Tab-separated table of C-alpha atoms in Angstrom:
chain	number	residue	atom	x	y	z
C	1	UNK	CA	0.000	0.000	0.000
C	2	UNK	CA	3.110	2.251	0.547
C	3	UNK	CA	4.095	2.608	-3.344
C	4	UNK	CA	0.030	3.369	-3.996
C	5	UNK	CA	0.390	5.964	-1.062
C	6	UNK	CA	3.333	7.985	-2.687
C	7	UNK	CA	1.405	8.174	-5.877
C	8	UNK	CA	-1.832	9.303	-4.015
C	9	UNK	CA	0.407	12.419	-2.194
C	10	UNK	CA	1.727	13.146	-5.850
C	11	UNK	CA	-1.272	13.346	-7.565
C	12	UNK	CA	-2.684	15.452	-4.480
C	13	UNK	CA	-0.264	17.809	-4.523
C	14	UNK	CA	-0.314	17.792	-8.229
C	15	UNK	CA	-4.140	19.072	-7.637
C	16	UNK	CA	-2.936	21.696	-5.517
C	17	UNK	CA	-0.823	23.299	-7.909
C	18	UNK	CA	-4.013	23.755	-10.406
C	19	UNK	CA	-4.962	26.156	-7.847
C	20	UNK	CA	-3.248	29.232	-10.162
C	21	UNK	CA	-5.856	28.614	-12.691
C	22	UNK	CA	-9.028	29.402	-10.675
C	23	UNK	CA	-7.031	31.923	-8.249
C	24	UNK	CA	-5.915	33.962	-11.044
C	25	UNK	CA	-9.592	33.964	-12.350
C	26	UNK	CA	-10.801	35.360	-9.257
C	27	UNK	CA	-8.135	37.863	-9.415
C	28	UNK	CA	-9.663	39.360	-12.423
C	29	UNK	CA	-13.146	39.707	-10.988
C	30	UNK	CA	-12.016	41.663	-8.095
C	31	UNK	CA	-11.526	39.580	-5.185
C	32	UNK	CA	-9.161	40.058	-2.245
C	33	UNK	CA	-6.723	37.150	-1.481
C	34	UNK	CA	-8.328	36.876	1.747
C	35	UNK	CA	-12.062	36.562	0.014
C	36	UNK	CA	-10.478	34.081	-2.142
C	37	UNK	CA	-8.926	31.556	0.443
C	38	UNK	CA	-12.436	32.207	2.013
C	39	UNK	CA	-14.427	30.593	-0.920
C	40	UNK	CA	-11.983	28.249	-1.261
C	41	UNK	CA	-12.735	26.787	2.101
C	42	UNK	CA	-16.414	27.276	2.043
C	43	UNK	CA	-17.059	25.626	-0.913
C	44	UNK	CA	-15.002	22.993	-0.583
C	45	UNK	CA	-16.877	22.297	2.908
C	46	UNK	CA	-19.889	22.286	0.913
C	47	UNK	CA	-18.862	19.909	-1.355
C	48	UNK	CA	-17.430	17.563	1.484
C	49	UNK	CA	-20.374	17.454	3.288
C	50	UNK	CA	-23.548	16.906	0.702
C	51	UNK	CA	-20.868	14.188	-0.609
C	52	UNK	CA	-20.600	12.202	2.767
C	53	UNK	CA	-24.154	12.728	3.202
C	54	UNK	CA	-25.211	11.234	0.321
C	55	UNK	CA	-22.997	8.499	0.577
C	56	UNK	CA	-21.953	7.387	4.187
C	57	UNK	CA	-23.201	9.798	6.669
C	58	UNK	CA	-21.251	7.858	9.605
C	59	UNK	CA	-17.921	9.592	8.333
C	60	UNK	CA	-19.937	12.691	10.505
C	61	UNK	CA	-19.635	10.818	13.544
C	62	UNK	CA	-16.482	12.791	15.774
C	63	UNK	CA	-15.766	12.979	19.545
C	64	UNK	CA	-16.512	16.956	20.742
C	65	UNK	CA	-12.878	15.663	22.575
C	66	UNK	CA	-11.422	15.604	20.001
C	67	UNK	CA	-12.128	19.079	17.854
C	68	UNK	CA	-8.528	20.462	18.768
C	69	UNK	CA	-7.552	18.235	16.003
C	70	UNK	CA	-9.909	20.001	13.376
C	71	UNK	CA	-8.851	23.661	14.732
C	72	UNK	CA	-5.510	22.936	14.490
C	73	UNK	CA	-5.984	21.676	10.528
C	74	UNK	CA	-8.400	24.460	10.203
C	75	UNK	CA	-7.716	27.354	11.586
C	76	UNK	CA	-4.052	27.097	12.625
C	77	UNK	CA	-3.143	25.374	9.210
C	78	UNK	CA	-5.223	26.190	6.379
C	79	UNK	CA	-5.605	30.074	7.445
C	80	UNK	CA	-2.795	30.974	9.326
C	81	UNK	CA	-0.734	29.647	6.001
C	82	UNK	CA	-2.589	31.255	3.588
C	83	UNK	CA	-2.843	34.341	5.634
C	84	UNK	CA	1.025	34.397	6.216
C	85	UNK	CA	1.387	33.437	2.546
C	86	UNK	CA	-0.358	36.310	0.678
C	87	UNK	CA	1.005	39.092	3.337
C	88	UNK	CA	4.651	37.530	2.156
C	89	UNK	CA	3.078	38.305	-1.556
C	90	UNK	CA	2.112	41.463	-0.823
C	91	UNK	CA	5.248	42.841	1.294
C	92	UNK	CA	7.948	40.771	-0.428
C	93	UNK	CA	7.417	39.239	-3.751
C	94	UNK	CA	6.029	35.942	-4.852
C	95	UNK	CA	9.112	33.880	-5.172
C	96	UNK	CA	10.621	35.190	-1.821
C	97	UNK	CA	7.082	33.868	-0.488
C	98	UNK	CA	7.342	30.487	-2.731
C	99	UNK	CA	10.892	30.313	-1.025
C	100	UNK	CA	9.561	30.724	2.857
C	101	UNK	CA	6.689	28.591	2.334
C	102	UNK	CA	8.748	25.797	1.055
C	103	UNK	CA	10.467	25.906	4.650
C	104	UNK	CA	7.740	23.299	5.587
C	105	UNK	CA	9.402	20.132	4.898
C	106	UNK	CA	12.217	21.359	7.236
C	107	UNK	CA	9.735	21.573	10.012
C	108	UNK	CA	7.537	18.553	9.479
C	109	UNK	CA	11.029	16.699	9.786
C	110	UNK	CA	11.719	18.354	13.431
C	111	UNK	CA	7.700	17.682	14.669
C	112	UNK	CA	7.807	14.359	13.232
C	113	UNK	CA	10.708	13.446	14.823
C	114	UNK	CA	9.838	15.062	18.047
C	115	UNK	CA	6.056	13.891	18.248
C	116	UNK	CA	5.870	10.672	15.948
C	117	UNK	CA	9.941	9.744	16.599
C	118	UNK	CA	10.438	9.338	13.069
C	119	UNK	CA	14.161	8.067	12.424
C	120	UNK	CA	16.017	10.517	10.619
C	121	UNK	CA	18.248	8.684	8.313
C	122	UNK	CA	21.110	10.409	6.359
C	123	UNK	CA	19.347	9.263	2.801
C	124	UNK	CA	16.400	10.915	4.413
C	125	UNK	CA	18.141	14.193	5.421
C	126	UNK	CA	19.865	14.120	1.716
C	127	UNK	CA	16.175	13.846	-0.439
C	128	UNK	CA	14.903	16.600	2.406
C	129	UNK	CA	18.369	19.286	1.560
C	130	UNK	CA	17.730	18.483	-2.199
C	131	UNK	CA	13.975	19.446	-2.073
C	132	UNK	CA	14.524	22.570	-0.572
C	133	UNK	CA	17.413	23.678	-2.863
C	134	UNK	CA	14.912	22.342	-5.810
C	135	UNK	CA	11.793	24.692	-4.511
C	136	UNK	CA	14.489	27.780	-3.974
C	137	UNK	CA	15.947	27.408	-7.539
C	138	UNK	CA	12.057	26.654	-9.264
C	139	UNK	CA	10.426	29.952	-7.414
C	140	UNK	CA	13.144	31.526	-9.778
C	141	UNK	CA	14.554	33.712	-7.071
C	142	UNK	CA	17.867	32.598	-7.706
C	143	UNK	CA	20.542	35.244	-5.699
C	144	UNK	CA	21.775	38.040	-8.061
C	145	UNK	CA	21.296	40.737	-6.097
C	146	UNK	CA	19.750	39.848	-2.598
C	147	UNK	CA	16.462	41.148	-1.018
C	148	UNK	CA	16.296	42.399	2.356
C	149	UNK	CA	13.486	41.533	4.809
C	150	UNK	CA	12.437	42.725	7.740
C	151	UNK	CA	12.766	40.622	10.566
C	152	UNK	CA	8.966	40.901	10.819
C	153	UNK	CA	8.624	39.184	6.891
C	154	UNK	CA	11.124	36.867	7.847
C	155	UNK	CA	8.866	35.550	10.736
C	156	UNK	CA	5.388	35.915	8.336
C	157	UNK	CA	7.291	34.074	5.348
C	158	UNK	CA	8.461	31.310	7.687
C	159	UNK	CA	5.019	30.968	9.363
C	160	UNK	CA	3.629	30.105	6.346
C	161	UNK	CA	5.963	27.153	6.012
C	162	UNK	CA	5.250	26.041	9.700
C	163	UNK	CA	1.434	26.406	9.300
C	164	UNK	CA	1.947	24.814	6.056
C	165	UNK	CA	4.174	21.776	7.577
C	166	UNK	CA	0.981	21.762	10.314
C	167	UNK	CA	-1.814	19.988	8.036
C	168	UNK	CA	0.505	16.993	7.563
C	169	UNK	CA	1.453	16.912	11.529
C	170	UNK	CA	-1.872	17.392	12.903
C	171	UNK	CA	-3.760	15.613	9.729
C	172	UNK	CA	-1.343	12.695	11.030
C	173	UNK	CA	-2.845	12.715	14.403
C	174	UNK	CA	-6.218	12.560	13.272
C	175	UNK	CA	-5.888	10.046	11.024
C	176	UNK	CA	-5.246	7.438	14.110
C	177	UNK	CA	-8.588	7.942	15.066
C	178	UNK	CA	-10.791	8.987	11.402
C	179	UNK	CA	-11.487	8.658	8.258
C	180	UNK	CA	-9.310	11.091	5.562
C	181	UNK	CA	-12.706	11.895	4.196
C	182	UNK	CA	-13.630	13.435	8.096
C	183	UNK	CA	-10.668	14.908	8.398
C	184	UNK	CA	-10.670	16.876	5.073
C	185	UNK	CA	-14.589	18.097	6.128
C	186	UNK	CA	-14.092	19.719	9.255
C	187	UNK	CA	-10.808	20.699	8.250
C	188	UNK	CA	-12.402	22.988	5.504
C	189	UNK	CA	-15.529	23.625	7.822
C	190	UNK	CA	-13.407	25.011	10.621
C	191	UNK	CA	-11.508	26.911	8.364
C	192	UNK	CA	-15.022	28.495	6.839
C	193	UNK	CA	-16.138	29.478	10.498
C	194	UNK	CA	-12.964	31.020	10.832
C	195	UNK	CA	-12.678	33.465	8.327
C	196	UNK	CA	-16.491	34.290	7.781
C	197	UNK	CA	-16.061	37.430	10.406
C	198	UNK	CA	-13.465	38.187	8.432
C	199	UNK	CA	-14.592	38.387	4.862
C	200	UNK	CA	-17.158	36.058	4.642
C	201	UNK	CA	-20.329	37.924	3.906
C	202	UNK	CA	-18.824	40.183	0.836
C	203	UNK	CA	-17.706	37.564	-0.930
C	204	UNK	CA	-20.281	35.215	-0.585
C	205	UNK	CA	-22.645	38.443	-2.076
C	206	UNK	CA	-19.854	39.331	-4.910
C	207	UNK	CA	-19.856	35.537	-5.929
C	208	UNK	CA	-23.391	35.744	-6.182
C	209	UNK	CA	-24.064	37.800	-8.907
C	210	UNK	CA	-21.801	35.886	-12.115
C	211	UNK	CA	-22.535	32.465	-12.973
C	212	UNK	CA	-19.154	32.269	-14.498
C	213	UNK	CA	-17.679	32.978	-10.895
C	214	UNK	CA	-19.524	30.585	-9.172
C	215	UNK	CA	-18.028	27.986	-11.745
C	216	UNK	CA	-14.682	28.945	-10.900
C	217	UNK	CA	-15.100	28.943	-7.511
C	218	UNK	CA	-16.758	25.238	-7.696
C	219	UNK	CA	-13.869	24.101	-9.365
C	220	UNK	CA	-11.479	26.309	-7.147
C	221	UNK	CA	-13.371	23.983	-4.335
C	222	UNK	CA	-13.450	20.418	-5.663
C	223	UNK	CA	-9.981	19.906	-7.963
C	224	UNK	CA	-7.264	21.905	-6.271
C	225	UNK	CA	-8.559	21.644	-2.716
C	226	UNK	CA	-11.147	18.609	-2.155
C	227	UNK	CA	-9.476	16.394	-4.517
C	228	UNK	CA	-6.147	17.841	-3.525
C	229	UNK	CA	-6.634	17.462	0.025
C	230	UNK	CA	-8.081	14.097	0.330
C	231	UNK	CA	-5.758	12.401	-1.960
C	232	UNK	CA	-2.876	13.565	0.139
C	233	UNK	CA	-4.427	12.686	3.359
C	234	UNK	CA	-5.138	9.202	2.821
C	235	UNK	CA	-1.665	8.700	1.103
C	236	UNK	CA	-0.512	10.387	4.179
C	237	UNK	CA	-2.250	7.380	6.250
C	238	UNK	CA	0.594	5.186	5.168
C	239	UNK	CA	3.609	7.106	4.993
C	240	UNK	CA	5.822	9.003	7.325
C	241	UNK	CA	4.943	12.858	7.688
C	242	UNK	CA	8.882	13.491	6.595
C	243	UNK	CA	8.483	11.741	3.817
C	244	UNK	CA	5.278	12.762	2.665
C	245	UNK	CA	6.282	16.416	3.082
C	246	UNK	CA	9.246	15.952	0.514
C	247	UNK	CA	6.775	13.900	-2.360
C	248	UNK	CA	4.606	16.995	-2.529
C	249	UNK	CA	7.442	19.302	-3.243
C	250	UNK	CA	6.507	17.816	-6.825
C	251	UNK	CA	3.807	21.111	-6.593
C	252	UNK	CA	5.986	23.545	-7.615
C	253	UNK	CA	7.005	21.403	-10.235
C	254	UNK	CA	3.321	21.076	-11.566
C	255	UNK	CA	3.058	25.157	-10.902
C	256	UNK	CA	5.692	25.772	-12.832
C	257	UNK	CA	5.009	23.384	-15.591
C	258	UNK	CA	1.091	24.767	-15.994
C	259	UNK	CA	2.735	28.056	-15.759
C	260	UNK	CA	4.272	27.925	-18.654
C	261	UNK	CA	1.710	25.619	-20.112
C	262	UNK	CA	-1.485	27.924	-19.949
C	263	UNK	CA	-0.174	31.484	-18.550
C	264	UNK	CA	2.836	31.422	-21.193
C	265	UNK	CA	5.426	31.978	-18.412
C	266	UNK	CA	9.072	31.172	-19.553
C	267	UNK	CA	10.951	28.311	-17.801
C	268	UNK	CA	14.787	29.559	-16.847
C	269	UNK	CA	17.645	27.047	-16.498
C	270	UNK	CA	17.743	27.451	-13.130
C	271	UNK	CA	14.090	26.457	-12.681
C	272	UNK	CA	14.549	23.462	-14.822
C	273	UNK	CA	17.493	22.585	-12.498
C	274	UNK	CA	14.992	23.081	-9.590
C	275	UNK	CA	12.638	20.593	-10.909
C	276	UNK	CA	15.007	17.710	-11.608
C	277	UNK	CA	16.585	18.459	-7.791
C	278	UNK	CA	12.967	17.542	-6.502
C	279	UNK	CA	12.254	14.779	-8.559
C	280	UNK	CA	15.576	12.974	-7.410
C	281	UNK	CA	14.219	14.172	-3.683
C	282	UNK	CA	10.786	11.845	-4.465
C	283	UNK	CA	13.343	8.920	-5.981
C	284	UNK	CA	15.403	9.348	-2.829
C	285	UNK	CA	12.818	8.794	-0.412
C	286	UNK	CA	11.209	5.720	-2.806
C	287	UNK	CA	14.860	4.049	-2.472
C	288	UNK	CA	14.855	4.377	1.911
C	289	UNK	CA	12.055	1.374	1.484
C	290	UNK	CA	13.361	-0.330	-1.695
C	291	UNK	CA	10.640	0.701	-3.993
């Protein structure tokens, strides 16, 4: 189930990098990033939960106990990141933010090893250096110059990377005791409650009024995040959060490659080099079990 598990993360965080094509669509019609990351959650909640209705309505079934698992996926993951990840946008630039956020492998390692005890093996360390170098090189900020941050950005960029590198730690946790298809609902659900005070109501009303938004922000919810998101948590149910974290560095690869695919971006050789770095990354951590 292990080698079907690597290729579920993949494909998940394949899904994830689609997310350009209905983000930048939004753009266009006036959204805020905030408004955006709200829809995203909301219908994707919506989705999740007529689905498991209509289909197995015991995946509902959670202990109120146990809830700290869904605000920490929710609220502490899915907006914190996202929150920290657009500010780094706005302040810095997008690669410096691509850069930060791809910090999260580096602390999934320490939490896994500290909460799960995950063995940190050299070939492991290796595929997790060689990510990171591939996701620096591939956001294209590649140093010619240097860019100064504040120490405040610093902190924002990196806490995108840690609430980033939270969904797989916490998603771990709850997997002992539910279903991935739970986990991604109240996930999203927790996340909606969370940021409807903040701009909830005016874009629920803006979406309303363009059928050709509402499309987009359907498929905004069901391919980059629903699919996206369950897909990588039930892979996750069989492999190690380290390793797991280091497979879907393969998203910036994707982003890139539908980058220059449908937005007509241009590929430099030092983004090229960036993708083959993280590919060897995925074969490295295939060859720790012999695959």
């Amino acid at each position: 189930m292990k080698k079907g598990s690597y290729a579920l993360i993949g494909t998940g965080a394949a899904f994830w990098a689609s997310i350009s094509i209905f983000v930048n669509a939004l753009y266009e019609t006036g959204f805020s990033a905030l408004e955006i990351v709200f829809l995203r959650v909301l219908s994707a909640a919506l989705i999740m939960f007529v689905y498991i209705a209509l289909t197995n309505r015991e995946l509902f079934n959670i202990h109120f106990s146990d809830t700290y698992y869904f605000i920490g996926t929710g609220i502490f993951s899915i907006v914190f990141f996202n929150w920290c990840y657009f500010t780094t946008i706005k302040e810095a630039s997008v690669a410096i933010a691509a850069i930060l956020l791809y910090t999260a492998p580096i602390f999934v390692f320490l939490m896994s090893r500290m909460i799960f005890k995950e063995r940190l093996s050299s070939l492991k360390i290796l595929a997790l250096l060689v990510a990171v170098v591939g996701c620096v090189l591939i956001s294209g900020y590649f140093p010619s110059g240097g860019v100064l941050l504040s120490t405040n950005m610093l902190l924002i960029g990196l806490g995108s990377g840690f609430g980033y590198a939270l969904y797989t730690i916490l998603g771990k946790a709850a997997l002992e005791k539910y279903d991935p298809m739970t986990v991604t609902a109240y996930t999203f659900a927790v996340a909606t409650i969370g940021l409807f005070p903040i701009s909830g109501m005016g874009a629920v009303i803006t979406a309303s009024h363009n059928i050709d938004t509402l499309f987009y922000i359907f498929g905004l919810g069901l391919i980059p995040t629903v699919l996206g998101y369950i897909l990588y948590t039930k892979g996750l149910h069989y492999v190690e959060a380290g390793k797991a974290s280091i497979i879907a560095a393969v998203e910036p690869v994707v982003a890139t490659t539908i980058g220059i695919s449908v937005f007509n971006e241009i590929l430099s050789i030092w983004q090229f080099a960036g993708i083959l770095m993280i590919l060897f990354a995925v074969l490295l951590t295939q060859k720790e079990n012999g695959i």
